[in-house]
Coordinates of C-alpha atoms in Angstrom, one line a residue:
M1 CA -31.5 -5.0 -17.4
T2 CA -30.4 -2.2 -15.0
R3 CA -31.3 -2.8 -11.4
F4 CA -29.0 -0.2 -9.8
R5 CA -27.2 3.0 -10.7
L6 CA -23.8 3.6 -9.3
A7 CA -21.9 6.9 -9.1
I8 CA -18.1 7.1 -8.6
L9 CA -17.4 10.6 -7.4
D10 CA -14.5 13.0 -7.7
D11 CA -12.3 10.9 -9.9
Y12 CA -10.1 13.9 -10.7
Q13 CA -7.4 12.0 -12.5
Q14 CA -9.9 9.8 -14.3
V15 CA -8.2 6.6 -13.1
S16 CA -10.9 4.7 -11.1
G17 CA -11.2 2.2 -14.0
D18 CA -7.4 1.5 -13.7
Y19 CA -7.7 0.1 -10.2
A20 CA -11.0 -1.9 -10.1
P21 CA -13.0 -3.8 -12.8
W22 CA -16.1 -1.4 -12.7
D23 CA -16.8 -2.4 -16.3
S24 CA -17.8 -5.9 -15.1
L25 CA -20.7 -4.6 -12.9
P26 CA -23.2 -4.4 -15.8
D27 CA -23.3 -8.2 -15.5
D28 CA -24.9 -7.6 -12.1
G29 CA -27.4 -5.1 -13.5
V30 CA -25.4 -2.0 -12.4
K31 CA -25.0 1.0 -14.6
V32 CA -21.8 2.9 -13.6
S33 CA -21.3 6.7 -14.0
V34 CA -18.1 8.5 -13.2
F35 CA -17.9 12.1 -12.0
T36 CA -14.5 13.7 -12.7
A37 CA -15.2 17.2 -11.4
P38 CA -16.1 18.3 -7.9
F39 CA -19.6 19.6 -7.0
V40 CA -19.5 23.3 -6.1
S41 CA -22.4 23.0 -3.6
D42 CA -24.6 20.6 -1.8
E43 CA -27.4 21.6 -4.1
Q44 CA -25.5 20.6 -7.2
A45 CA -24.5 17.3 -5.6
V46 CA -28.1 16.5 -4.8
A47 CA -29.3 17.4 -8.3
A48 CA -26.7 15.2 -9.9
L49 CA -26.9 12.2 -7.4
A50 CA -30.6 11.9 -6.8
P51 CA -31.1 9.0 -9.3
F52 CA -28.3 6.9 -7.8
D53 CA -28.7 3.8 -5.6
I54 CA -25.0 3.4 -4.9
I55 CA -22.3 6.1 -4.4
V56 CA -18.6 5.6 -4.1
A57 CA -17.0 8.7 -2.4
M58 CA -13.3 9.5 -2.4
R59 CA -12.4 10.6 1.1
E60 CA -14.1 13.8 2.1
R61 CA -14.1 15.3 -1.4
T62 CA -17.9 15.4 -1.4
R63 CA -20.0 16.1 1.8
F64 CA -22.9 14.0 2.9
P65 CA -24.5 15.8 5.8
Q66 CA -28.0 15.0 7.0
R67 CA -29.7 17.4 4.6
V68 CA -27.9 15.9 1.6
L69 CA -28.7 12.3 2.6
E70 CA -32.4 13.2 3.1
S71 CA -32.4 14.5 -0.5
L72 CA -31.1 11.3 -2.1
P73 CA -34.3 9.1 -2.1
N74 CA -32.7 6.2 -4.0
L75 CA -29.5 5.9 -2.1
K76 CA -29.0 2.5 -0.5
L77 CA -25.2 2.0 -0.3
L78 CA -22.6 4.8 0.3
V79 CA -19.0 3.6 0.1
T80 CA -16.2 5.8 1.4
T81 CA -12.5 5.1 0.7
G82 CA -10.8 4.7 4.1
M83 CA -12.4 3.6 7.3
A84 CA -13.4 7.1 8.5
N85 CA -15.0 10.0 6.8
A86 CA -15.9 13.1 8.7
A87 CA -18.0 14.4 5.8
I88 CA -20.6 11.6 6.2
D89 CA -23.3 11.8 8.8
L90 CA -23.4 8.2 9.8
E91 CA -26.4 8.6 12.2
A92 CA -28.4 10.2 9.4
A93 CA -27.5 7.5 7.0
S94 CA -28.6 4.8 9.5
E95 CA -31.9 6.6 10.0
R96 CA -32.5 6.3 6.3
G97 CA -31.4 2.7 6.1
I98 CA -28.3 3.6 4.0
V99 CA -25.4 1.2 4.5
V100 CA -22.1 3.0 4.7
S101 CA -19.0 0.9 4.0
G102 CA -15.3 1.7 4.1
T103 CA -12.1 0.4 2.6
G104 CA -8.5 -0.2 3.6
G105 CA -5.8 2.3 2.9
S106 CA -2.0 2.7 2.6
P107 CA -0.2 3.3 5.9
A108 CA 2.8 4.8 4.1
A109 CA 1.3 7.3 1.6
A110 CA 0.4 10.2 4.0
P111 CA 3.5 10.0 6.2
E112 CA 5.8 10.0 3.2
L113 CA 4.1 13.0 1.7
T114 CA 4.4 14.8 5.1
W115 CA 8.1 14.2 5.1
A116 CA 8.4 15.3 1.5
L117 CA 6.7 18.6 2.2
L118 CA 8.9 19.2 5.3
L119 CA 12.1 18.6 3.3
A120 CA 10.9 20.7 0.4
F121 CA 10.3 23.6 2.7
A122 CA 13.6 23.1 4.6
R123 CA 15.7 23.2 1.4
N124 CA 13.6 25.7 -0.6
L125 CA 13.1 23.2 -3.3
V126 CA 10.1 24.9 -5.0
A127 CA 11.8 28.3 -5.1
E128 CA 15.1 26.8 -6.2
E129 CA 13.5 24.9 -9.0
N130 CA 11.6 27.9 -10.2
S131 CA 14.8 29.9 -10.0
L132 CA 16.8 27.3 -12.0
R133 CA 14.1 27.1 -14.7
A134 CA 14.1 30.9 -15.0
G135 CA 17.8 30.8 -15.8
D136 CA 19.2 31.7 -12.3
W137 CA 21.2 29.7 -9.9
Q138 CA 21.1 29.4 -6.1
S139 CA 18.6 31.9 -4.7
G140 CA 18.3 31.1 -0.9
V141 CA 19.7 29.2 2.0
G142 CA 17.9 26.2 3.5
F143 CA 18.1 24.6 7.0
E144 CA 18.9 21.2 8.3
L145 CA 16.6 18.9 10.3
E146 CA 19.3 17.3 12.4
G147 CA 19.4 18.7 15.9
K148 CA 16.0 20.3 15.5
T149 CA 12.9 19.5 17.5
L150 CA 9.8 18.1 15.9
G151 CA 6.4 18.4 17.6
I152 CA 3.8 15.9 16.6
V153 CA 0.1 16.7 17.4
G154 CA -1.6 13.3 17.3
L155 CA 0.6 10.2 17.8
G156 CA -1.5 7.6 16.1
K157 CA -0.4 5.3 13.3
I158 CA 0.7 8.1 11.0
G159 CA 2.2 10.2 13.8
T160 CA 4.2 7.2 15.0
R161 CA 5.7 6.7 11.6
I162 CA 6.6 10.4 11.5
A163 CA 8.4 10.0 14.8
G164 CA 10.4 7.2 13.3
Y165 CA 11.4 9.4 10.3
A166 CA 12.4 12.2 12.7
K167 CA 14.6 10.0 14.8
A168 CA 16.3 8.8 11.6
F169 CA 17.1 12.4 10.7
G170 CA 18.5 13.1 14.2
M171 CA 15.6 15.2 15.5
D172 CA 14.3 15.4 19.1
V173 CA 10.6 14.4 19.1
L174 CA 7.8 15.9 21.3
A175 CA 4.1 14.8 21.1
W176 CA 0.7 15.8 22.4
S177 CA -2.9 14.9 21.9
Q178 CA -5.9 14.9 24.3
N179 CA -5.5 11.2 25.3
L180 CA -1.8 10.6 24.9
T181 CA 0.0 9.0 27.8
P182 CA 3.7 9.4 28.6
E183 CA 4.1 5.6 28.1
A184 CA 2.6 5.6 24.6
A185 CA 4.7 8.6 23.6
A186 CA 7.9 6.9 24.9
A187 CA 7.1 3.7 23.0
A188 CA 7.0 5.8 19.8
G189 CA 10.3 7.5 20.5
A190 CA 8.7 10.8 21.7
R191 CA 8.3 12.8 24.9
K192 CA 4.8 13.8 25.9
V193 CA 4.4 17.4 26.7
S194 CA 1.5 19.9 27.0
K195 CA 0.2 21.5 23.8
E196 CA 1.6 24.9 24.9
E197 CA 5.0 23.3 25.5
L198 CA 5.0 21.5 22.2
F199 CA 4.3 24.7 20.2
R200 CA 6.8 26.7 22.3
E201 CA 9.7 24.3 22.1
S202 CA 9.3 22.8 18.5
D203 CA 11.1 24.0 15.4
V204 CA 8.5 22.1 13.3
V205 CA 5.0 21.1 14.3
T206 CA 3.2 18.5 12.2
L207 CA -0.5 17.6 12.6
H208 CA -1.9 14.1 12.5
L209 CA -5.4 14.1 14.1
R210 CA -8.7 13.1 12.8
L211 CA -11.1 16.0 12.2
S212 CA -14.0 16.1 14.8
D213 CA -15.9 18.6 16.8
R214 CA -13.2 18.2 19.4
T215 CA -10.2 18.8 17.1
E216 CA -11.6 21.5 14.7
G217 CA -9.6 24.7 15.1
I218 CA -7.2 23.0 17.6
V219 CA -4.4 25.2 16.2
G220 CA -5.3 28.9 16.4
S221 CA -3.6 32.3 17.0
Q222 CA -2.2 31.3 20.4
E223 CA -0.5 28.2 19.1
L224 CA 0.9 29.9 16.1
R225 CA 2.3 32.7 18.2
L226 CA 3.9 30.2 20.5
L227 CA 5.5 28.4 17.4
G228 CA 7.2 31.7 16.7
P229 CA 9.1 33.3 13.9
E230 CA 11.5 30.3 13.4
G231 CA 8.7 27.7 13.6
L232 CA 7.2 25.7 10.7
L233 CA 3.7 24.3 10.6
V234 CA 3.0 21.1 8.5
N235 CA -0.5 19.9 7.9
T236 CA -1.3 16.9 5.8
S237 CA -4.3 15.8 7.9
R238 CA -7.3 18.1 7.5
G239 CA -7.5 21.8 6.8
P240 CA -10.1 22.7 9.5
L241 CA -7.7 21.5 12.3
V242 CA -6.1 25.0 11.9
D243 CA -7.9 28.3 12.1
E244 CA -7.2 29.3 8.5
A245 CA -7.7 33.0 9.0
A246 CA -5.2 33.0 11.8
L247 CA -2.7 31.0 9.7
V248 CA -2.9 33.5 6.8
R249 CA -2.3 36.3 9.2
A250 CA 0.6 34.4 10.8
L251 CA 2.2 34.0 7.4
E252 CA 1.6 37.6 6.3
E253 CA 2.8 39.1 9.6
G254 CA 5.7 36.8 10.2
W255 CA 4.5 35.1 13.4
I256 CA 5.9 31.8 12.0
R257 CA 8.6 30.8 9.6
G258 CA 6.2 29.2 7.2
A259 CA 3.7 26.5 6.5
A260 CA 3.8 23.3 4.4
L261 CA 0.2 22.3 3.6
D262 CA -1.6 19.5 1.7
V263 CA -5.1 20.2 3.1
F264 CA -7.4 23.2 3.2
D265 CA -10.8 24.3 4.5
Q266 CA -12.2 24.4 1.0
E267 CA -11.0 21.8 -1.5
P268 CA -10.2 22.2 -4.4
L269 CA -8.6 25.5 -3.2
P270 CA -10.4 28.3 -5.2
A271 CA -8.6 30.7 -7.4
G272 CA -7.5 33.8 -5.5
H273 CA -7.5 32.1 -2.1
P274 CA -5.2 34.0 0.3
L275 CA -3.0 31.0 0.9
L276 CA -2.1 30.9 -2.8
H277 CA -0.4 34.3 -2.3
S278 CA 0.8 33.9 1.3
P279 CA 4.6 34.1 1.7
R280 CA 6.8 31.2 2.9
T281 CA 4.6 28.3 1.9
V282 CA 4.9 25.0 0.2
L283 CA 1.4 23.8 -1.0
S284 CA 0.2 20.6 -2.6
P285 CA -3.4 19.7 -3.7
H286 CA -4.3 17.1 -1.0
I287 CA -2.2 14.3 -2.6
G288 CA -1.2 12.6 0.7
Y289 CA -3.2 9.5 -0.2
V290 CA -2.8 9.8 -4.0
T291 CA -0.5 6.9 -4.9
H292 CA -0.8 3.8 -7.0
E293 CA -0.6 1.7 -3.9
S294 CA -3.3 3.7 -2.0
Y295 CA -5.7 3.8 -5.0
R296 CA -5.4 0.0 -5.4
Q297 CA -6.7 -0.4 -1.9
F298 CA -9.3 2.4 -2.2
Y299 CA -10.9 1.6 -5.5
G300 CA -10.3 -2.2 -5.1
G301 CA -11.9 -2.1 -1.7
A302 CA -14.8 0.0 -2.9
F303 CA -15.4 -2.6 -5.6
E304 CA -15.4 -5.4 -3.0
D305 CA -17.9 -3.4 -0.9
V306 CA -20.3 -3.0 -3.8
K307 CA -20.0 -6.7 -4.8
A308 CA -20.6 -7.8 -1.2
W309 CA -23.6 -5.5 -0.9
L310 CA -25.1 -6.8 -4.2
D311 CA -24.6 -10.4 -2.8
G312 CA -26.6 -9.4 0.4
N313 CA -23.5 -9.5 2.7
P314 CA -22.2 -6.0 3.2
V315 CA -18.6 -5.8 4.5
R316 CA -16.6 -3.1 6.4
V317 CA -19.8 -1.5 7.5
L318 CA -19.2 1.8 9.4
N319 CA -22.8 2.4 10.6
G320 CA -23.8 -1.2 11.5

């Protein structure tokens, strides 16, 4: 007998069943449905999800602002992969009695992807591969990281790992965030500077901040102009940290050397988006956390959250 309906959202690769035993939940009276395509609007999400008691969301792929939560009358448990999700209105969930639980995550996945994008840009890997497959040979000249300056915006767990990678490659490391102290920067192998100084002095700037009202648009025209025509911007955190219109203009008009991006304002990135045609870019489809190791923690943790809630003892509650 079905007691609850559970929706697993945005399983783009159709792999959620490979990382957690969702097929065992019918024994607990739970009917599981898997959504493999993104919702194109809040209205479409509401129409599809209104019958469900439990929702498992993958990162910020689907938004749950107040107006969406208020339109989901049956929702009792909302699980997000990771322990933070800027797309969920936790206060609105609490007001409606909806438990929001999180999961663990891989500490290595996002930093490794960041460095992969940086190296791919530096050595023109995408262009060189395309040239090779087209029957040509060497088509450009790359640049080395040794001796260059890396600026890290946000020196938390991921930023600290990036500082370690940079040191291993012989780079000088600068860092800035609103609450960073010189002592914390030094402990990570970096030197604390002002935001303006960081963008002016860095050859590469990489972003590692959580998205919030305070950090949205933290990189705009001024910062991009300071980065200059030899500077590279790397963003594997969240698209809205950067003023996207300013970034497109910076790329088209040559304010900066280029951009290596894994995240965007709108995801999936729609066909015809200006960034798809912007010069001097390396783009990936938000795969910073898409690894076997990460998915084991995400889907495995989400399954644990659901089982704990069914047993009356929710775990990893984010709005408790």
